[in-house]
Coordinates of C-alpha atoms in Angstrom, one line a residue:
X1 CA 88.7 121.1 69.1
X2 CA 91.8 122.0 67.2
X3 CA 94.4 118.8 68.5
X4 CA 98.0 119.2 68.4
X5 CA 98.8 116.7 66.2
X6 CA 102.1 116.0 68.7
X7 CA 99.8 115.6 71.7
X8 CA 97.7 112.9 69.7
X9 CA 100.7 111.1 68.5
X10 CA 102.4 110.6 71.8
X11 CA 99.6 111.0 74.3
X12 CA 97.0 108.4 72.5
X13 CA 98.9 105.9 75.0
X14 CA 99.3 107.5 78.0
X15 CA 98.1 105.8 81.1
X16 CA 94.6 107.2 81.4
X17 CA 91.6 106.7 84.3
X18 CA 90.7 108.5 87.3
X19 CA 93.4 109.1 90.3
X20 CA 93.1 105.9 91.8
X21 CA 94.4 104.7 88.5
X22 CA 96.7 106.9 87.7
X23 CA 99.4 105.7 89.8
X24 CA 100.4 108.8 91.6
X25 CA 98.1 111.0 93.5
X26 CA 95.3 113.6 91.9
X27 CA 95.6 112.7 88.2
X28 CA 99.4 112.7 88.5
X29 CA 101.6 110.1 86.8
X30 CA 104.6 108.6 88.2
X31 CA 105.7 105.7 85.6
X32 CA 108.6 107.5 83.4
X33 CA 110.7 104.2 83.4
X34 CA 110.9 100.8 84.0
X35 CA 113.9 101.3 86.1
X36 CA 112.3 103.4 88.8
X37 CA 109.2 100.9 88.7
X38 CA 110.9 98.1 89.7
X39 CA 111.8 99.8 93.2
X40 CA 108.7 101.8 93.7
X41 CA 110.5 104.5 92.4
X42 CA 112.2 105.3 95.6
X43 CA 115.6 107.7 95.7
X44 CA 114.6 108.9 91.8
X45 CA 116.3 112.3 92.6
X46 CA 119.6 111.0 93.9
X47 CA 119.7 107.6 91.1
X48 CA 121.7 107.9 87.8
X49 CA 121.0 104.8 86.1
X50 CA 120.5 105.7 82.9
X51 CA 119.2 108.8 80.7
X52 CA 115.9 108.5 82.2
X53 CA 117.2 110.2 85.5
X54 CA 117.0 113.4 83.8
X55 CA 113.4 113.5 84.0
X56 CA 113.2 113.5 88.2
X57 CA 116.3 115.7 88.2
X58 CA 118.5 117.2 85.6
X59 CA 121.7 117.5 87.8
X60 CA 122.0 114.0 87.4
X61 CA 122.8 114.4 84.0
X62 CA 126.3 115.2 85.3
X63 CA 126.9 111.6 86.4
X64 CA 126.2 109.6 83.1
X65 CA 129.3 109.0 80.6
X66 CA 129.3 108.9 76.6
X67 CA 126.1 109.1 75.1
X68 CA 123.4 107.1 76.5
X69 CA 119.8 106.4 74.8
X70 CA 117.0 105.2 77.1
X71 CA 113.3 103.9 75.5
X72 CA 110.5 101.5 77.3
X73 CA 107.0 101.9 78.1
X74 CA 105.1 100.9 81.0
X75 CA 101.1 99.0 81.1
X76 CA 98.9 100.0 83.3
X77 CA 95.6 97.9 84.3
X78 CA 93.5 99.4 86.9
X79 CA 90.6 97.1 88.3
X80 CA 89.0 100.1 90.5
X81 CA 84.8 99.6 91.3
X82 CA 82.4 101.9 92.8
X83 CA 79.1 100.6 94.8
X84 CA 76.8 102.4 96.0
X85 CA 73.1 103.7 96.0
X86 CA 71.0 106.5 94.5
X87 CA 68.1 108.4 95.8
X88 CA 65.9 109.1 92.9
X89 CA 64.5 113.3 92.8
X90 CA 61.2 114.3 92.3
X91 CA 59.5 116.9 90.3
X92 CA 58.1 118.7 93.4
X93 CA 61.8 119.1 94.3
X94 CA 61.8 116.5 97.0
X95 CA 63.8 113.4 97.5
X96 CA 61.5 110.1 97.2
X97 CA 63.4 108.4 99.6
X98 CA 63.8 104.8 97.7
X99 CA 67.5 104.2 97.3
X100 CA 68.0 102.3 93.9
X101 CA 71.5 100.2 93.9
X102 CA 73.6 101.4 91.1
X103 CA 77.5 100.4 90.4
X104 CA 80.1 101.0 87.9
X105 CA 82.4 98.0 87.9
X106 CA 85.4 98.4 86.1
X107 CA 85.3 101.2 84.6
X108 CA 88.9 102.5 84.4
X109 CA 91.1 102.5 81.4
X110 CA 94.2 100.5 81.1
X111 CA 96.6 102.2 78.7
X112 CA 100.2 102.0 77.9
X113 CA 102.9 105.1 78.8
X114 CA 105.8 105.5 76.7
X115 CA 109.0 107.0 77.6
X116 CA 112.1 108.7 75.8
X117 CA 115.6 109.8 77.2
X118 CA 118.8 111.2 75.3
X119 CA 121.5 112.5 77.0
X120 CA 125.1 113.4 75.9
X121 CA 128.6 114.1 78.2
X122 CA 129.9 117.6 76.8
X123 CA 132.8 117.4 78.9
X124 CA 133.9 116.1 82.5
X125 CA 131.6 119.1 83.7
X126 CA 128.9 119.4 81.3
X127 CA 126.4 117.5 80.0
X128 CA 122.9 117.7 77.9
X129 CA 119.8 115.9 77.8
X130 CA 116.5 115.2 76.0
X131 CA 113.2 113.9 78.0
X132 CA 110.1 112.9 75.8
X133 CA 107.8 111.6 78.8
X134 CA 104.6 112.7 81.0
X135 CA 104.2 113.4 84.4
X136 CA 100.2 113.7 84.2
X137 CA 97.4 112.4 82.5
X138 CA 93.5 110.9 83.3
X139 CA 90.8 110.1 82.1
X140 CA 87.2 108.7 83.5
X141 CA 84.1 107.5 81.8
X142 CA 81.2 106.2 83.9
X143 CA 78.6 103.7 82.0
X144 CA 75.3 105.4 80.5
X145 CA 73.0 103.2 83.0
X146 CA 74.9 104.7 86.3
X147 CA 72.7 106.8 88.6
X148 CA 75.4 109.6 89.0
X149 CA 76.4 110.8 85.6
X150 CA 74.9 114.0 86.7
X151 CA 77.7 114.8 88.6
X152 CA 80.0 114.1 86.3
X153 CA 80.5 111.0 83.6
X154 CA 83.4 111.8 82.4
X155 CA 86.3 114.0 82.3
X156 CA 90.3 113.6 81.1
X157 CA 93.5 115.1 81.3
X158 CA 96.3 114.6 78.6
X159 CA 99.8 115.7 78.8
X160 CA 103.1 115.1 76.9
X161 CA 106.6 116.8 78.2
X162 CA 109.5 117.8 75.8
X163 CA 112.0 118.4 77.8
X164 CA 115.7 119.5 77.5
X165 CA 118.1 119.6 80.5
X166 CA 121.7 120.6 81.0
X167 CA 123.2 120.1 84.0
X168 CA 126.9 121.1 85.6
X169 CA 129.4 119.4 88.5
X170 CA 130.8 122.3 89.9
X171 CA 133.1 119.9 92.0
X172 CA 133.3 116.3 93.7
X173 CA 130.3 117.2 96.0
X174 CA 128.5 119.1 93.8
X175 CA 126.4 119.1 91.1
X176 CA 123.5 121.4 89.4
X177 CA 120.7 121.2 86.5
X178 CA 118.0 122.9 85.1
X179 CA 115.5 122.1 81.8
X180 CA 113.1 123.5 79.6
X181 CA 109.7 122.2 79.9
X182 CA 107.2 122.5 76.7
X183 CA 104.3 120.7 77.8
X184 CA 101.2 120.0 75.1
X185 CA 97.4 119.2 77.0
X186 CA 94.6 118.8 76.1
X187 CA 90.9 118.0 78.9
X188 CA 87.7 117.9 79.0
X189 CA 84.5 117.6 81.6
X190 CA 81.1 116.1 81.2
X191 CA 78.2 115.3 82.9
X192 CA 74.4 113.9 81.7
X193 CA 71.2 112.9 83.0
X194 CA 70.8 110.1 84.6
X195 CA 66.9 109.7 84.5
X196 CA 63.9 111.8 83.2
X197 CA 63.5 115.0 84.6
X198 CA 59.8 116.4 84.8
X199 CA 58.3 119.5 85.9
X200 CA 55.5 119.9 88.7
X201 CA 52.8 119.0 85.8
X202 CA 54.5 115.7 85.5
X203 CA 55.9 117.2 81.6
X204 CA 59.0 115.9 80.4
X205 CA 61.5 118.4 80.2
X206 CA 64.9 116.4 80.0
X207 CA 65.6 113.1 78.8
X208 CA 68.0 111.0 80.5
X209 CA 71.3 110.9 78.8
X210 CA 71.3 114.3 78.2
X211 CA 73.8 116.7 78.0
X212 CA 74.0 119.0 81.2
X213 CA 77.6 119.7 80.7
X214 CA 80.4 119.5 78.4
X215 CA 83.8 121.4 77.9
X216 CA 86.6 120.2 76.5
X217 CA 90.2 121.9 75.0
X218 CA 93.8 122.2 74.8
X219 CA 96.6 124.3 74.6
X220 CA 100.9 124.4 75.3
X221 CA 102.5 125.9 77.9
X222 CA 106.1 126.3 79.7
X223 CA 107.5 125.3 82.8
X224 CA 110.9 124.7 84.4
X225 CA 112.5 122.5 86.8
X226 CA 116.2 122.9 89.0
X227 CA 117.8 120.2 90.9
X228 CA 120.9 119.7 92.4
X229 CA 122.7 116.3 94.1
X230 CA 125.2 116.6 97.2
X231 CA 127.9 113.8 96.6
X232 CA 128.7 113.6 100.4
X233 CA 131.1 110.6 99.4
X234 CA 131.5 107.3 97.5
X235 CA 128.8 105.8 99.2
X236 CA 126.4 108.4 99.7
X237 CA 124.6 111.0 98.4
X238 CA 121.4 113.2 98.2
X239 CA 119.2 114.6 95.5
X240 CA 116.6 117.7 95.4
X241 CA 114.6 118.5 92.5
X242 CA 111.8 120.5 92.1
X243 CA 109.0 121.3 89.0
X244 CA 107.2 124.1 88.3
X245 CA 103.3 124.3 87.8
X246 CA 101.7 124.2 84.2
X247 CA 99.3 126.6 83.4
X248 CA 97.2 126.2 80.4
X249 CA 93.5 127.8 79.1
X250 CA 92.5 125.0 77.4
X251 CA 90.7 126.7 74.1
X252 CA 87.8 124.7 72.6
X253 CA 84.3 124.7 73.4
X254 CA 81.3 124.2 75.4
X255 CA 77.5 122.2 75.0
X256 CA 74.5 121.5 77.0
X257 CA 71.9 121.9 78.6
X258 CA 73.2 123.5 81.8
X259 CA 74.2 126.5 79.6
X260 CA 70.6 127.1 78.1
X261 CA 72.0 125.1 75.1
X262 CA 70.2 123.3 72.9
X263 CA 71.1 119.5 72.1
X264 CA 74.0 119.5 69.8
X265 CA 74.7 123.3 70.0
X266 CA 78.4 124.7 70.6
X267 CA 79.6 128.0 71.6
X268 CA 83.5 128.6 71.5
X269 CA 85.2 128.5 74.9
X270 CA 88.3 127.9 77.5
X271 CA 89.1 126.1 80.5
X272 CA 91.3 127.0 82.8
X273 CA 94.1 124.0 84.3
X274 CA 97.1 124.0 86.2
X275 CA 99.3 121.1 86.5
X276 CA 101.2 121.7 89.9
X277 CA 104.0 122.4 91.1
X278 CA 106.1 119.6 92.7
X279 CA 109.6 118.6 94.8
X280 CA 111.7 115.4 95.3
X281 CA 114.1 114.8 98.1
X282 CA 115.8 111.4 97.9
X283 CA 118.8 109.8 99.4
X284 CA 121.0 106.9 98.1
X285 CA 123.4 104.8 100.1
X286 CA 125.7 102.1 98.7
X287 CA 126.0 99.4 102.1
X288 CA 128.2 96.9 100.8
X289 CA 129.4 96.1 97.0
X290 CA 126.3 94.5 96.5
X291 CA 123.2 96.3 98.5
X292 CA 122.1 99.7 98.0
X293 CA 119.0 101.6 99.7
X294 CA 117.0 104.8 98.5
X295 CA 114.2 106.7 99.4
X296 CA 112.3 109.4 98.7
X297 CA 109.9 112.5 99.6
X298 CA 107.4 114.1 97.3
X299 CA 105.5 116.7 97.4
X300 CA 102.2 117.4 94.8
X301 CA 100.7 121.2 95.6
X302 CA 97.6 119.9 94.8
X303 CA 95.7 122.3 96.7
X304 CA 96.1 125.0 93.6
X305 CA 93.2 122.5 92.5
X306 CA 90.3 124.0 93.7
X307 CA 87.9 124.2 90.9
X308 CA 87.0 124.2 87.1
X309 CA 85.5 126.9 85.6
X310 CA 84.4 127.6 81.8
X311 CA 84.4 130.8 79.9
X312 CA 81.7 130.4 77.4
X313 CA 81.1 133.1 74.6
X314 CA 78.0 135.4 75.1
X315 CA 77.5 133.5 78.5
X316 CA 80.9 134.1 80.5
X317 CA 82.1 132.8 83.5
X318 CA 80.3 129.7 84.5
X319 CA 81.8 127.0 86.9
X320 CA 81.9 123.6 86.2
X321 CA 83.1 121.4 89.3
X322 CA 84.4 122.3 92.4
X323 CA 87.4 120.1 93.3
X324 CA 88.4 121.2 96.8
X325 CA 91.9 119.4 96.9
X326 CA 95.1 119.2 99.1
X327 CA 98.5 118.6 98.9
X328 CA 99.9 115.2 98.1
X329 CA 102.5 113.7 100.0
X330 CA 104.5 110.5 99.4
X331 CA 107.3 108.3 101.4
X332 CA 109.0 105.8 98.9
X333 CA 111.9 103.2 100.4
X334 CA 113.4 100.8 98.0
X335 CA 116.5 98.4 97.7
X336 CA 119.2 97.1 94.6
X337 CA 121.3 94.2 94.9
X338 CA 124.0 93.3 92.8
X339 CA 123.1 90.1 92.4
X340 CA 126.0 88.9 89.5
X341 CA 128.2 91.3 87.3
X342 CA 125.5 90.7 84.8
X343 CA 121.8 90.8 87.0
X344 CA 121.2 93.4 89.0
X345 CA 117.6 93.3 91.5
X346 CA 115.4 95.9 92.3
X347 CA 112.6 96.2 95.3
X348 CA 110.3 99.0 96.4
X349 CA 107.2 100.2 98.4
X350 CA 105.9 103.8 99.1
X351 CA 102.8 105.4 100.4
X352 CA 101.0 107.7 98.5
X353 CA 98.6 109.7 100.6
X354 CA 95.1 111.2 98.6
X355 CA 94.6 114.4 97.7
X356 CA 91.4 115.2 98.5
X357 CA 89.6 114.1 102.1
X358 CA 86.2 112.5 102.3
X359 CA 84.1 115.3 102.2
X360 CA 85.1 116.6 99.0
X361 CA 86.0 113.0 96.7
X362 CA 83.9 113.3 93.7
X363 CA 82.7 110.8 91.1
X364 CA 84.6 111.1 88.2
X365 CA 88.0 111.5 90.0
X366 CA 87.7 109.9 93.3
X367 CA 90.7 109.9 94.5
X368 CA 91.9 107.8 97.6
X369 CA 95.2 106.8 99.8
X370 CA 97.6 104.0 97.5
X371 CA 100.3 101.4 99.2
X372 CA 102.7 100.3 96.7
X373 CA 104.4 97.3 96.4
X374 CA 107.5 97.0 93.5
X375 CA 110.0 94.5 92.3
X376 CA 112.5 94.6 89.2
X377 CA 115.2 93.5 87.6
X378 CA 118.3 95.0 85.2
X379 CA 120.1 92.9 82.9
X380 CA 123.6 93.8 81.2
X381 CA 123.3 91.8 77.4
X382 CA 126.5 93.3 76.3
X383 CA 128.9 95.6 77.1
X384 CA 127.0 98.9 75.5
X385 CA 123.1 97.1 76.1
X386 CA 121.1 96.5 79.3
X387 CA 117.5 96.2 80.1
X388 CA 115.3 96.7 82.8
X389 CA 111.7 95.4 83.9
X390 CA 109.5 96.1 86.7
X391 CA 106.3 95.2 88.4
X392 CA 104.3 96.9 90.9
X393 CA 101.0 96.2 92.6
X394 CA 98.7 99.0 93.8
X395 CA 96.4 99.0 96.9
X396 CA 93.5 101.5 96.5
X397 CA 92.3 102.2 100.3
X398 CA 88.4 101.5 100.2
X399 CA 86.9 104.9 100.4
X400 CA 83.1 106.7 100.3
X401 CA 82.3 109.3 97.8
X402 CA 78.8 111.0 98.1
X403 CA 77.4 113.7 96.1
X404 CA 76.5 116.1 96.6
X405 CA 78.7 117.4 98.7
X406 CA 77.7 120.1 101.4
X407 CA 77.6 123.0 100.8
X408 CA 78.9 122.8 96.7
X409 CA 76.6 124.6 94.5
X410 CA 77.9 122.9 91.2
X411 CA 76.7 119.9 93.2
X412 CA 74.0 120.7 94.5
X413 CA 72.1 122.2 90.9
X414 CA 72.8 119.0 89.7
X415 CA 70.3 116.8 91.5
X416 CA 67.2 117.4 89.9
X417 CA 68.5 115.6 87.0
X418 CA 69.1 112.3 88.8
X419 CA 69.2 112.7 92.8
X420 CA 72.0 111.7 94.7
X421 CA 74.4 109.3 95.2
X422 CA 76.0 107.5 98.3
X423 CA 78.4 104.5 97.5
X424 CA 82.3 103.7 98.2
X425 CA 85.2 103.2 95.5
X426 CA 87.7 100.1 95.9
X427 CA 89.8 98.4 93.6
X428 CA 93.9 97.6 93.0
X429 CA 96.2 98.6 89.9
X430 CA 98.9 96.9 88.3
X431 CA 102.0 97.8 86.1
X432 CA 104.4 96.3 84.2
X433 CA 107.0 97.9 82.3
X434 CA 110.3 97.2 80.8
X435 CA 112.9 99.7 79.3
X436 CA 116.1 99.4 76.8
X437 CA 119.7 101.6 77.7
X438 CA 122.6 101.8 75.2
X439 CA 125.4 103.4 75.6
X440 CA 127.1 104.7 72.9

């Protein structure tokens, strides 16, 4: 696969691991700054703290003064376990019916997302901006001795955003801004054996640990995103942003044995991938001199997620997993107190529902329902420097994740090549980040 050397440069630390692990919902990924961590980052849309705010809506370019340069990165450590049981296959195309316990503890990566934001006041209506950040990224890989790799052991999705923005106030309640965005991803999909496979002579025709499927790729692609903030008065305001989807045909290639290949052979070919679209609506409201509270709606269209497919020289069209997924939705309420003309606190939690239901959760992104939990703090160490940490702690609902799934026919030619698989996925994420603003 031909790498863009800029994807491997700033996307070798983004968070990776399945959506359960990446913070938001699908394989979406909400951690662009330590600021908006620290208060679940509730009210993104309608919050100028800093440069950052350009990423969750230009318009709010508008607010910030001088030149302002903001840089942090955020960890992520996901402990996320599946459990379960697999029902071996036989050669006579029958189940045996002796379950075999098999689990995969662990087995999502922790990984470090780093974060860039320039911004510059033209005038006392214009302003420009600069975002270096990404808004999705995955990746899974089950162990070798699990007893479902032949649904999947692996897949990942990289991303990395350059992103300019400009942004107007066309008056004392209003304010607009659009950007740019040139996104660079790169994915892939895999699945092996997990046991012998024989034929009705008792022969052995596959060995486990074998490829059955592999395609991987990357490509560039455009998008766009508009927002706008009403400035109702001193005290309160609203926000509206919204991103457009990210189409890419990942160009690279394809292996295994699922495509009559033979072990180690390649053919040239391309995956199709959308990032979706999405919208913010957030709110701010100043209380008192101290106390502040934001919120915020999102919305994922996750439901343009339907399937992978692979277009494989000399062989063509050939689908590689049905996904199945539906839109995301996600209710974020958070809190800043002025706590000292130097310290400033932050608090937060949201709800992040799951994008896919319990029919159609799969393996190697088994995606589930989060609850968030955030606290933060800003601290002013000179007139022109302040810095920002946050902490969050993720609840992954306990969820079950069988394949195959009814009715899936990328599911269901997989068996033979390991059985099935009944189990649950549970587990908790944490994140710590912390962030540096200087004004110029």
């Amino acid at each position: 696969m031909n790498k863009n050397k800029i994807t491997l440069s700033l996307a070798a630390a983004l968070a990776l691991g399945f959506s359960a692990n990446t913070t938001a919902a699908g394989f979406q990924l909400a951690e662009y700054s330590a600021t908006g961590l620290g208060r679940a980052f509730a009210g993104e849309a309608a919050m100028a703290d800093n440069a950052s705010a350009q990423f969750r809506n230009p318009a709010l370019l508008s607010y910030l003064e001088g030149t302002q340069l903001s840089i942090g990165a955020i960890y992520v450590n996901p402990n996320v376990d599946i459990k379960g049981s697999a029902t071996p296959h036989q050669a006579n195309g029958n189940l045996t019916g002796a379950s075999v316990n098999s689990n995969a503890d662990d087995f999502a990566h922790g990984a470090v997302i780093p974060n860039f934001f320039l911004s510059h006041q033209l005038n006392d209506k214009w302003a420009v901006g600069l975002a270096l950040a990404t808004n999705y990224g995955m990746e899974t890989e089950l162990p070798g001795e699990f007893r479902g790799t032949q649904f999947g052991n692996e897949a990942m999705v990289k991303s990395v955003e350059i992103n300019p923005n400009l942004a107007y106030q066309i008056n004392d309640q209003w304010h607009i801004g659009g950007g740019v965005r040139y996104v660079l991803g790169e994915g892939h999909f895999g699945a092996v054996s997990s046991a012998d496979t024989y034929n009705a002579n008792r022969e052995l025709v596959l060995k486990k640990g074998t490829t059955l499927k592999y395609m991987e790729g990357d490509d560039t692609a455009w998008g766009w995103q508009l927002g706008t903030v009403w400035q109702i008065n001193d005290a309160h305001r609203i926000g509206l942003n919204y991103r457009s989807a990210v189409d890419f045909t990942l160009e690279g290639h394809a292996e295994g044995a699922a495509f009559r290949l033979k072990p180690g052979q390649q053919l040239p070919g391309s995956m199709d991938l959308t990032l979706p679209a999405t919208a913010e609506l957030s709110s701010f409201h100043q209380l008192s001199d101290k106390l502040a509270i934001h919120a915020s709606f999102n919305w994922t269209d996750w439901s343009s997620f339907d399937k992978l497919s692979a277009d494989i020289n000399s062989i063509g069209l050939v689908d590689i997993k049905e996904e199945n997924w539906e839109d995301n939705y996600r209710l974020a309420v958070g809190t800043t107190y002025q706590l000292n003309n130097k310290t400033v606190l932050r608090g937060g939690v949201a709800y992040d529902t799951s994008a896919v239901n319990d029919t159609n959760r799969t393996l190697t992104i088994p995606e589930t329902d989060r609850l968030w939990l955030s606290t933060g703090v800003g601290y002013q160490w000179s007139e022109r420097l302040t810095m920002d940490a946050g902490f969050t702690y993720i609840f992954a609902e306990e969820a079950p994740v069988n394949e195959p799934r009814n009715g899936i026919a990328s599911d269901a030619s997989s068996v033979p090549f390991g059985g099935t698989y009944q189990g649950n996925i549970q587990g908790n994420i944490w994140l710590v980040g912390i962030q540096a603003n200087y004004r110029f």
